[in-house]
Amino acid sequence: MDIHEYQAKELLSDFGVPIPRGGLAYSPEQATYRAREIGGDKWVVKAQIHSGARGKAGGIRVCENDKEIWEAADDLLGKRLVTHQTGAQGKVVYRLYVEEATNIDQEIYLGFVLDRKTERVMVVASAAGGMEIEEISASNPESIVRASVEPAVGMQPFQAREIAFGLGLEPGQIAKASETILGCYRAFRELDATMVEINPLVITKEKDIVALDAKMSFDENALYRRPQIAELRDKSQEDPRESYAADRGLSYVGLDGNIGCIINGAGLAMATMDMIKHVGGEPANFLDIGGGASPERVTKAFKAVLADEGVEAILVNIFAGINRCDWVAEGVVQAVKNTDITVPLVVRLAGTNVEEGRRILEESGLPILTADTLAEAADRVVGAWRDTKAA
């Protein structure tokens, strides 16, 4: 789960990370009021969407008076920002963050991520801040400083100091930078984050260290024990298909194809999508209904898939171990009866109670195509989709 910049800053501030003064605004009037609250003679108005590269898309404006703040807020609110991270569809701006301008002397990149290969928290830092880490890796790889954190003891102060020295900071800035690095690590660990990124972490002309931007992502499987984090979720920034499925306990990832997939098991789901592409189709989603696929759960899965207007055929592929094919078949029949399915439907069942499951489908009298193997199922659903398009 991702959160907004201002939310990440508030969380990091609780762990001792210095941030500029700022406030949230939902209207041009509120934006100008926030600037007066903050004080000063220059402010930055920032669009709050779940994406980086907002500045390149025109989502960050530097303002010097009330008129400029008003115009920036009026232009940004309701605007659809398109960045390389949002894709062509972009994301709509519903809120703004107004903060005091900072006298920047140096920009630093600082990131914390879970390295699954080493099973450690990896700290990545670079003196070439202000750019995406991919750009830094390509253009200035020698500037990158890396450190791995031993989970048994956590991040130690000497590691933070080594990172600060590796960034070439002045002696007087080492202690402040070390405190900031340790604060980010504590936030990462104690809030079950999967990513903390400050880009840029700036050194001001007054020699202070300030987090000018911040991103945080969290492990959704741990949200049950972090209710204060779960409350920060903004569904307006999420794929509505994925939000609908997640609220119903389904593992769903939306894709750009037109063959809807309802499958149990992540491995089988990946194999099914590969087979669909192999025979010339394009999967519209990854959907794993899990081990306990009751008829009600299967019906929810159908509704999640059909919520995607781009779906033009559906493939149900179930290998029943913990599941039972007759339960799944009952769910398919119930879903077809209770939902308005106007696209071709192919069902492939295998495993526990498979004969009973096939009998239920055959005797239902519904227009359900069946298949015995994965290859046959993929071929039939793509063929049915092509026939429908041709007709």
PDB file of C-alpha atoms in Angstrom, residues 16-287:
ATOM      1  CA  GLY A  16      13.022  12.432  14.164  1.00  0.00           C
ATOM      2  CA  VAL A  17      13.370  13.104  10.429  1.00  0.00           C
ATOM      3  CA  PRO A  18      13.340  16.896   9.830  1.00  0.00           C
ATOM      4  CA  ILE A  19      10.720  18.138   7.344  1.00  0.00           C
ATOM      5  CA  PRO A  20       9.697  21.613   6.106  1.00  0.00           C
ATOM      6  CA  ARG A  21       6.615  23.258   7.595  1.00  0.00           C
ATOM      7  CA  GLY A  22       3.547  22.584   5.497  1.00  0.00           C
ATOM      8  CA  GLY A  23      -0.193  22.018   5.417  1.00  0.00           C
ATOM      9  CA  LEU A  24      -2.856  20.208   3.406  1.00  0.00           C
ATOM     10  CA  ALA A  25      -5.296  22.022   1.129  1.00  0.00           C
ATOM     11  CA  TYR A  26      -8.403  20.951  -0.769  1.00  0.00           C
ATOM     12  CA  SER A  27      -9.228  24.297  -2.383  1.00  0.00           C
ATOM     13  CA  PRO A  28      -7.456  27.448  -3.629  1.00  0.00           C
ATOM     14  CA  GLU A  29      -8.773  29.372  -0.613  1.00  0.00           C
ATOM     15  CA  GLN A  30      -7.364  26.796   1.760  1.00  0.00           C
ATOM     16  CA  ALA A  31      -4.030  26.777  -0.073  1.00  0.00           C
ATOM     17  CA  THR A  32      -3.572  30.533   0.370  1.00  0.00           C
ATOM     18  CA  TYR A  33      -4.590  30.246   4.023  1.00  0.00           C
ATOM     19  CA  ARG A  34      -2.005  27.505   4.579  1.00  0.00           C
ATOM     20  CA  ALA A  35       0.696  29.760   3.142  1.00  0.00           C
ATOM     21  CA  ARG A  36      -0.240  32.538   5.567  1.00  0.00           C
ATOM     22  CA  GLU A  37      -0.103  30.049   8.444  1.00  0.00           C
ATOM     23  CA  ILE A  38       3.357  28.902   7.406  1.00  0.00           C
ATOM     24  CA  GLY A  39       4.711  32.403   6.892  1.00  0.00           C
ATOM     25  CA  GLY A  40       7.675  33.427   4.776  1.00  0.00           C
ATOM     26  CA  ASP A  41       7.883  34.887   1.297  1.00  0.00           C
ATOM     27  CA  LYS A  42       8.025  31.803  -0.943  1.00  0.00           C
ATOM     28  CA  TRP A  43       6.048  28.550  -0.947  1.00  0.00           C
ATOM     29  CA  VAL A  44       5.763  25.332  -2.925  1.00  0.00           C
ATOM     30  CA  VAL A  45       2.380  23.944  -3.976  1.00  0.00           C
ATOM     31  CA  LYS A  46       2.560  20.168  -4.546  1.00  0.00           C
ATOM     32  CA  ALA A  47      -0.015  17.895  -6.154  1.00  0.00           C
ATOM     33  CA  GLN A  48      -0.601  14.818  -3.987  1.00  0.00           C
ATOM     34  CA  ILE A  49      -0.821  11.673  -6.109  1.00  0.00           C
ATOM     35  CA  HIS A  50       0.760   8.251  -5.746  1.00  0.00           C
ATOM     36  CA  SER A  51       3.516   8.812  -8.269  1.00  0.00           C
ATOM     37  CA  GLY A  52       6.987  10.181  -8.653  1.00  0.00           C
ATOM     38  CA  ALA A  53       8.144  12.641 -11.320  1.00  0.00           C
ATOM     39  CA  ARG A  54       5.346  15.054 -10.395  1.00  0.00           C
ATOM     40  CA  GLY A  55       7.599  18.027 -11.053  1.00  0.00           C
ATOM     41  CA  LYS A  56       8.220  16.962 -14.660  1.00  0.00           C
ATOM     42  CA  ALA A  57       4.453  16.638 -15.145  1.00  0.00           C
ATOM     43  CA  GLY A  58       3.808  20.146 -13.823  1.00  0.00           C
ATOM     44  CA  GLY A  59       2.544  18.994 -10.442  1.00  0.00           C
ATOM     45  CA  ILE A  60       4.908  21.112  -8.327  1.00  0.00           C
ATOM     46  CA  ARG A  61       4.753  24.931  -8.441  1.00  0.00           C
ATOM     47  CA  VAL A  62       6.934  27.512  -6.689  1.00  0.00           C
ATOM     48  CA  CYS A  63       4.875  30.578  -5.682  1.00  0.00           C
ATOM     49  CA  GLU A  64       5.774  33.987  -4.255  1.00  0.00           C
ATOM     50  CA  ASN A  65       2.370  35.509  -3.419  1.00  0.00           C
ATOM     51  CA  ASP A  66      -1.279  34.713  -2.774  1.00  0.00           C
ATOM     52  CA  LYS A  67      -2.262  35.200  -6.409  1.00  0.00           C
ATOM     53  CA  GLU A  68       0.280  32.646  -7.641  1.00  0.00           C
ATOM     54  CA  ILE A  69      -0.750  30.155  -4.945  1.00  0.00           C
ATOM     55  CA  TRP A  70      -4.421  30.566  -5.858  1.00  0.00           C
ATOM     56  CA  GLU A  71      -3.759  30.091  -9.567  1.00  0.00           C
ATOM     57  CA  ALA A  72      -1.514  27.069  -8.982  1.00  0.00           C
ATOM     58  CA  ALA A  73      -4.072  25.409  -6.709  1.00  0.00           C
ATOM     59  CA  ASP A  74      -6.948  26.201  -9.065  1.00  0.00           C
ATOM     60  CA  ASP A  75      -5.043  24.703 -11.982  1.00  0.00           C
ATOM     61  CA  LEU A  76      -3.880  21.559 -10.170  1.00  0.00           C
ATOM     62  CA  LEU A  77      -7.031  20.508  -8.303  1.00  0.00           C
ATOM     63  CA  GLY A  78      -9.026  18.128 -10.479  1.00  0.00           C
ATOM     64  CA  LYS A  79      -6.229  17.910 -13.025  1.00  0.00           C
ATOM     65  CA  ARG A  80      -5.122  14.509 -14.315  1.00  0.00           C
ATOM     66  CA  LEU A  81      -1.345  14.275 -14.033  1.00  0.00           C
ATOM     67  CA  VAL A  82       0.398  11.853 -16.363  1.00  0.00           C
ATOM     68  CA  THR A  83       3.878  10.635 -15.408  1.00  0.00           C
ATOM     69  CA  HIS A  84       5.989   7.694 -16.484  1.00  0.00           C
ATOM     70  CA  GLN A  85       4.793   5.900 -13.337  1.00  0.00           C
ATOM     71  CA  THR A  86       1.047   6.484 -13.766  1.00  0.00           C
ATOM     72  CA  GLY A  87       0.849   5.337 -17.369  1.00  0.00           C
ATOM     73  CA  ALA A  88      -1.208   7.084 -20.035  1.00  0.00           C
ATOM     74  CA  GLN A  89      -4.337   7.131 -17.861  1.00  0.00           C
ATOM     75  CA  GLY A  90      -2.680   9.386 -15.268  1.00  0.00           C
ATOM     76  CA  LYS A  91      -4.041  10.159 -11.791  1.00  0.00           C
ATOM     77  CA  VAL A  92      -6.414  12.899 -10.701  1.00  0.00           C
ATOM     78  CA  VAL A  93      -5.292  15.460  -8.107  1.00  0.00           C
ATOM     79  CA  TYR A  94      -7.766  15.763  -5.228  1.00  0.00           C
ATOM     80  CA  ARG A  95      -5.508  17.350  -2.595  1.00  0.00           C
ATOM     81  CA  LEU A  96      -2.503  19.668  -2.396  1.00  0.00           C
ATOM     82  CA  TYR A  97       0.347  20.111   0.038  1.00  0.00           C
ATOM     83  CA  VAL A  98       1.624  23.639   0.604  1.00  0.00           C
ATOM     84  CA  GLU A  99       5.003  23.968   2.288  1.00  0.00           C
ATOM     85  CA  GLU A 100       7.666  26.573   2.879  1.00  0.00           C
ATOM     86  CA  ALA A 101      10.330  26.920   0.202  1.00  0.00           C
ATOM     87  CA  THR A 102      13.809  25.681   1.090  1.00  0.00           C
ATOM     88  CA  ASN A 103      17.180  27.206   0.251  1.00  0.00           C
ATOM     89  CA  ILE A 104      18.788  24.159  -1.332  1.00  0.00           C
ATOM     90  CA  ASP A 105      22.543  23.806  -1.309  1.00  0.00           C
ATOM     91  CA  GLN A 106      22.873  20.059  -2.018  1.00  0.00           C
ATOM     92  CA  GLU A 107      20.474  17.235  -2.914  1.00  0.00           C
ATOM     93  CA  ILE A 108      20.889  13.634  -1.729  1.00  0.00           C
ATOM     94  CA  TYR A 109      19.040  10.437  -2.541  1.00  0.00           C
ATOM     95  CA  LEU A 110      18.219   8.149   0.397  1.00  0.00           C
ATOM     96  CA  GLY A 111      16.231   4.931   0.121  1.00  0.00           C
ATOM     97  CA  PHE A 112      15.427   1.878   2.231  1.00  0.00           C
ATOM     98  CA  VAL A 113      14.083  -1.243   0.570  1.00  0.00           C
ATOM     99  CA  LEU A 114      13.625  -4.904   1.423  1.00  0.00           C
ATOM    100  CA  ASP A 115      16.188  -6.912  -0.542  1.00  0.00           C
ATOM    101  CA  ARG A 116      14.539 -10.306  -0.951  1.00  0.00           C
ATOM    102  CA  LYS A 117      17.699 -11.868  -2.342  1.00  0.00           C
ATOM    103  CA  THR A 118      19.744 -11.245   0.807  1.00  0.00           C
ATOM    104  CA  GLU A 119      16.727 -11.143   3.154  1.00  0.00           C
ATOM    105  CA  ARG A 120      17.977  -7.859   4.543  1.00  0.00           C
ATOM    106  CA  VAL A 121      16.938  -4.224   4.599  1.00  0.00           C
ATOM    107  CA  MET A 122      19.132  -2.503   2.043  1.00  0.00           C
ATOM    108  CA  VAL A 123      20.044   1.173   2.373  1.00  0.00           C
ATOM    109  CA  VAL A 124      20.802   2.953  -0.888  1.00  0.00           C
ATOM    110  CA  ALA A 125      22.118   6.512  -0.910  1.00  0.00           C
ATOM    111  CA  SER A 126      23.686   8.842  -3.440  1.00  0.00           C
ATOM    112  CA  ALA A 127      25.061  12.364  -3.504  1.00  0.00           C
ATOM    113  CA  ALA A 128      23.299  12.752  -6.883  1.00  0.00           C
ATOM    114  CA  GLY A 129      19.859  13.427  -5.433  1.00  0.00           C
ATOM    115  CA  GLY A 130      16.865  14.822  -7.249  1.00  0.00           C
ATOM    116  CA  MET A 131      16.881  12.032  -9.858  1.00  0.00           C
ATOM    117  CA  GLU A 132      15.221   8.618  -9.932  1.00  0.00           C
ATOM    118  CA  ILE A 133      17.488   5.871  -8.620  1.00  0.00           C
ATOM    119  CA  GLU A 134      17.354   4.197 -12.041  1.00  0.00           C
ATOM    120  CA  GLU A 135      18.761   7.357 -13.630  1.00  0.00           C
ATOM    121  CA  ILE A 136      21.463   7.577 -10.980  1.00  0.00           C
ATOM    122  CA  SER A 137      22.435   3.925 -11.552  1.00  0.00           C
ATOM    123  CA  ALA A 138      22.733   4.539 -15.287  1.00  0.00           C
ATOM    124  CA  SER A 139      24.462   7.915 -15.304  1.00  0.00           C
ATOM    125  CA  ASN A 140      26.411   8.033 -12.044  1.00  0.00           C
ATOM    126  CA  PRO A 141      26.740   4.520 -10.560  1.00  0.00           C
ATOM    127  CA  GLU A 142      29.927   5.324  -8.643  1.00  0.00           C
ATOM    128  CA  SER A 143      27.975   7.791  -6.475  1.00  0.00           C
ATOM    129  CA  ILE A 144      25.763   5.065  -4.994  1.00  0.00           C
ATOM    130  CA  VAL A 145      26.455   3.995  -1.413  1.00  0.00           C
ATOM    131  CA  ARG A 146      24.913   0.716  -0.218  1.00  0.00           C
ATOM    132  CA  ALA A 147      24.639  -0.848   3.229  1.00  0.00           C
ATOM    133  CA  SER A 148      22.905  -4.025   4.362  1.00  0.00           C
ATOM    134  CA  VAL A 149      21.256  -4.184   7.800  1.00  0.00           C
ATOM    135  CA  GLU A 150      21.638  -7.308   9.922  1.00  0.00           C
ATOM    136  CA  PRO A 151      18.090  -8.098  11.112  1.00  0.00           C
ATOM    137  CA  ALA A 152      19.206  -9.596  14.423  1.00  0.00           C
ATOM    138  CA  VAL A 153      20.660  -6.312  15.672  1.00  0.00           C
ATOM    139  CA  GLY A 154      19.112  -3.683  13.411  1.00  0.00           C
ATOM    140  CA  MET A 155      20.854  -0.684  11.967  1.00  0.00           C
ATOM    141  CA  GLN A 156      23.779   0.515  14.063  1.00  0.00           C
ATOM    142  CA  PRO A 157      24.932   4.129  14.485  1.00  0.00           C
ATOM    143  CA  PHE A 158      28.303   3.347  12.918  1.00  0.00           C
ATOM    144  CA  GLN A 159      26.539   2.198   9.722  1.00  0.00           C
ATOM    145  CA  ALA A 160      24.631   5.469   9.516  1.00  0.00           C
ATOM    146  CA  ARG A 161      27.862   7.415   9.962  1.00  0.00           C
ATOM    147  CA  GLU A 162      29.585   5.355   7.258  1.00  0.00           C
ATOM    148  CA  ILE A 163      26.771   6.191   4.843  1.00  0.00           C
ATOM    149  CA  ALA A 164      27.019   9.881   5.734  1.00  0.00           C
ATOM    150  CA  PHE A 165      30.790   9.861   5.207  1.00  0.00           C
ATOM    151  CA  GLY A 166      30.299   7.981   1.922  1.00  0.00           C
ATOM    152  CA  LEU A 167      28.088  10.819   0.704  1.00  0.00           C
ATOM    153  CA  GLY A 168      30.944  13.254   1.190  1.00  0.00           C
ATOM    154  CA  LEU A 169      29.163  15.374   3.796  1.00  0.00           C
ATOM    155  CA  GLU A 170      31.001  17.926   5.880  1.00  0.00           C
ATOM    156  CA  PRO A 171      32.003  16.905   9.417  1.00  0.00           C
ATOM    157  CA  GLY A 172      29.398  19.175  10.980  1.00  0.00           C
ATOM    158  CA  GLN A 173      26.617  17.474   9.005  1.00  0.00           C
ATOM    159  CA  ILE A 174      27.529  13.870   9.838  1.00  0.00           C
ATOM    160  CA  ALA A 175      25.637  13.740  13.142  1.00  0.00           C
ATOM    161  CA  LYS A 176      22.438  15.247  11.649  1.00  0.00           C
ATOM    162  CA  ALA A 177      22.569  12.935   8.643  1.00  0.00           C
ATOM    163  CA  SER A 178      23.155   9.904  10.871  1.00  0.00           C
ATOM    164  CA  GLU A 179      20.116  10.751  12.994  1.00  0.00           C
ATOM    165  CA  THR A 180      18.000  11.110   9.861  1.00  0.00           C
ATOM    166  CA  ILE A 181      19.187   7.781   8.450  1.00  0.00           C
ATOM    167  CA  LEU A 182      18.518   5.982  11.741  1.00  0.00           C
ATOM    168  CA  GLY A 183      15.093   7.619  11.997  1.00  0.00           C
ATOM    169  CA  CYS A 184      14.161   6.380   8.527  1.00  0.00           C
ATOM    170  CA  TYR A 185      15.275   2.867   9.438  1.00  0.00           C
ATOM    171  CA  ARG A 186      13.202   2.847  12.636  1.00  0.00           C
ATOM    172  CA  ALA A 187      10.148   4.001  10.671  1.00  0.00           C
ATOM    173  CA  PHE A 188      10.765   1.265   8.099  1.00  0.00           C
ATOM    174  CA  ARG A 189      11.060  -1.432  10.762  1.00  0.00           C
ATOM    175  CA  GLU A 190       8.388  -0.368  13.239  1.00  0.00           C
ATOM    176  CA  LEU A 191       5.686   0.423  10.677  1.00  0.00           C
ATOM    177  CA  ASP A 192       6.146  -2.715   8.527  1.00  0.00           C
ATOM    178  CA  ALA A 193       7.193  -0.676   5.511  1.00  0.00           C
ATOM    179  CA  THR A 194       8.524  -2.230   2.328  1.00  0.00           C
ATOM    180  CA  MET A 195      10.051   1.001   1.034  1.00  0.00           C
ATOM    181  CA  VAL A 196      11.110   4.372   2.416  1.00  0.00           C
ATOM    182  CA  GLU A 197      12.507   6.904  -0.044  1.00  0.00           C
ATOM    183  CA  ILE A 198      13.574  10.504   0.502  1.00  0.00           C
ATOM    184  CA  ASN A 199      14.434  12.161  -2.774  1.00  0.00           C
ATOM    185  CA  PRO A 200      15.739  14.688  -2.333  1.00  0.00           C
ATOM    186  CA  LEU A 201      17.106  14.853   1.172  1.00  0.00           C
ATOM    187  CA  VAL A 202      18.570  18.321   1.024  1.00  0.00           C
ATOM    188  CA  ILE A 203      21.274  20.251   2.793  1.00  0.00           C
ATOM    189  CA  THR A 204      20.166  23.849   3.004  1.00  0.00           C
ATOM    190  CA  LYS A 205      22.350  26.920   2.676  1.00  0.00           C
ATOM    191  CA  GLU A 206      21.931  27.234   6.451  1.00  0.00           C
ATOM    192  CA  LYS A 207      23.549  23.753   6.694  1.00  0.00           C
ATOM    193  CA  ASP A 208      20.380  22.068   7.958  1.00  0.00           C
ATOM    194  CA  ILE A 209      19.216  18.665   6.678  1.00  0.00           C
ATOM    195  CA  VAL A 210      15.590  18.458   5.508  1.00  0.00           C
ATOM    196  CA  ALA A 211      13.482  15.763   3.823  1.00  0.00           C
ATOM    197  CA  LEU A 212      12.074  17.692   0.874  1.00  0.00           C
ATOM    198  CA  ASP A 213      10.092  14.762  -0.528  1.00  0.00           C
ATOM    199  CA  ALA A 214       9.167  11.362   0.876  1.00  0.00           C
ATOM    200  CA  LYS A 215       7.591   8.107  -0.271  1.00  0.00           C
ATOM    201  CA  MET A 216       6.576   5.108   1.790  1.00  0.00           C
ATOM    202  CA  SER A 217       5.037   1.770   0.870  1.00  0.00           C
ATOM    203  CA  PHE A 218       3.718  -0.822   3.315  1.00  0.00           C
ATOM    204  CA  ASP A 219       3.196  -4.548   3.506  1.00  0.00           C
ATOM    205  CA  GLU A 220      -0.561  -5.027   3.080  1.00  0.00           C
ATOM    206  CA  ASN A 221      -0.349  -8.357   4.917  1.00  0.00           C
ATOM    207  CA  ALA A 222       0.726  -6.476   8.061  1.00  0.00           C
ATOM    208  CA  LEU A 223      -1.941  -3.754   7.970  1.00  0.00           C
ATOM    209  CA  TYR A 224      -4.110  -5.667  10.452  1.00  0.00           C
ATOM    210  CA  ARG A 225      -1.605  -4.756  13.168  1.00  0.00           C
ATOM    211  CA  ARG A 226      -1.004  -1.230  11.897  1.00  0.00           C
ATOM    212  CA  PRO A 227      -4.487   0.382  11.901  1.00  0.00           C
ATOM    213  CA  GLN A 228      -2.943   3.856  11.935  1.00  0.00           C
ATOM    214  CA  ILE A 229      -1.304   3.031   8.605  1.00  0.00           C
ATOM    215  CA  ALA A 230      -4.366   1.352   7.097  1.00  0.00           C
ATOM    216  CA  GLU A 231      -6.317   4.581   7.710  1.00  0.00           C
ATOM    217  CA  LEU A 232      -3.960   6.426   5.340  1.00  0.00           C
ATOM    218  CA  ARG A 233      -5.135   4.427   2.305  1.00  0.00           C
ATOM    219  CA  ASP A 234      -6.465   6.594  -0.534  1.00  0.00           C
ATOM    220  CA  LYS A 235      -8.607   4.488  -2.870  1.00  0.00           C
ATOM    221  CA  SER A 236      -8.905   7.333  -5.368  1.00  0.00           C
ATOM    222  CA  GLN A 237      -5.250   6.672  -6.254  1.00  0.00           C
ATOM    223  CA  GLU A 238      -5.685   2.917  -6.755  1.00  0.00           C
ATOM    224  CA  ASP A 239      -6.893   0.823  -9.654  1.00  0.00           C
ATOM    225  CA  PRO A 240     -10.650   0.488  -8.899  1.00  0.00           C
ATOM    226  CA  ARG A 241     -10.548  -3.148 -10.008  1.00  0.00           C
ATOM    227  CA  GLU A 242      -7.826  -3.933  -7.499  1.00  0.00           C
ATOM    228  CA  SER A 243      -9.574  -1.991  -4.726  1.00  0.00           C
ATOM    229  CA  TYR A 244     -12.818  -3.896  -5.309  1.00  0.00           C
ATOM    230  CA  ALA A 245     -11.032  -7.250  -5.192  1.00  0.00           C
ATOM    231  CA  ALA A 246      -8.860  -6.388  -2.185  1.00  0.00           C
ATOM    232  CA  ASP A 247     -11.917  -5.360  -0.153  1.00  0.00           C
ATOM    233  CA  ARG A 248     -13.296  -8.841  -0.786  1.00  0.00           C
ATOM    234  CA  GLY A 249     -10.148 -10.749   0.100  1.00  0.00           C
ATOM    235  CA  LEU A 250      -9.083 -11.575  -3.445  1.00  0.00           C
ATOM    236  CA  SER A 251      -5.531 -11.344  -4.810  1.00  0.00           C
ATOM    237  CA  TYR A 252      -6.006  -9.302  -7.987  1.00  0.00           C
ATOM    238  CA  VAL A 253      -3.688  -7.378 -10.275  1.00  0.00           C
ATOM    239  CA  GLY A 254      -5.188  -5.557 -13.243  1.00  0.00           C
ATOM    240  CA  LEU A 255      -3.532  -5.900 -16.654  1.00  0.00           C
ATOM    241  CA  ASP A 256      -4.222  -4.455 -20.106  1.00  0.00           C
ATOM    242  CA  GLY A 257      -5.553  -7.539 -21.909  1.00  0.00           C
ATOM    243  CA  ASN A 258      -9.067  -8.839 -22.589  1.00  0.00           C
ATOM    244  CA  ILE A 259      -9.104 -12.444 -21.278  1.00  0.00           C
ATOM    245  CA  GLY A 260     -10.310 -12.436 -17.671  1.00  0.00           C
ATOM    246  CA  CYS A 261      -8.671 -15.076 -15.451  1.00  0.00           C
ATOM    247  CA  ILE A 262     -10.069 -16.766 -12.331  1.00  0.00           C
ATOM    248  CA  ILE A 263      -7.516 -19.221 -10.981  1.00  0.00           C
ATOM    249  CA  ASN A 264      -6.432 -20.768  -7.692  1.00  0.00           C
ATOM    250  CA  GLY A 265      -2.739 -20.595  -6.872  1.00  0.00           C
ATOM    251  CA  ALA A 266      -0.223 -17.987  -7.941  1.00  0.00           C
ATOM    252  CA  GLY A 267       1.931 -20.466  -9.853  1.00  0.00           C
ATOM    253  CA  LEU A 268      -0.999 -21.829 -11.833  1.00  0.00           C
ATOM    254  CA  ALA A 269      -2.158 -18.255 -12.487  1.00  0.00           C
ATOM    255  CA  MET A 270       1.232 -17.332 -13.955  1.00  0.00           C
ATOM    256  CA  ALA A 271       1.298 -20.489 -16.091  1.00  0.00           C
ATOM    257  CA  THR A 272      -2.230 -19.785 -17.318  1.00  0.00           C
ATOM    258  CA  MET A 273      -1.384 -16.225 -18.337  1.00  0.00           C
ATOM    259  CA  ASP A 274       1.696 -17.491 -20.168  1.00  0.00           C
ATOM    260  CA  MET A 275      -0.408 -20.065 -22.020  1.00  0.00           C
ATOM    261  CA  ILE A 276      -2.990 -17.441 -22.985  1.00  0.00           C
ATOM    262  CA  LYS A 277      -0.244 -15.295 -24.491  1.00  0.00           C
ATOM    263  CA  HIS A 278       1.285 -18.352 -26.166  1.00  0.00           C
ATOM    264  CA  VAL A 279      -1.913 -18.953 -28.158  1.00  0.00           C
ATOM    265  CA  GLY A 280      -2.275 -15.295 -29.114  1.00  0.00           C
ATOM    266  CA  GLY A 281      -4.414 -13.831 -26.326  1.00  0.00           C
ATOM    267  CA  GLU A 282      -3.788 -11.160 -23.707  1.00  0.00           C
ATOM    268  CA  PRO A 283      -4.706 -11.717 -20.032  1.00  0.00           C
ATOM    269  CA  ALA A 284      -6.768  -8.944 -18.448  1.00  0.00           C
ATOM    270  CA  ASN A 285      -5.790  -9.727 -14.885  1.00  0.00           C
ATOM    271  CA  PHE A 286      -4.049 -11.913 -12.366  1.00  0.00           C
ATOM    272  CA  LEU A 287      -6.636 -13.268  -9.924  1.00  0.00           C
TER     273      LEU A 287
END
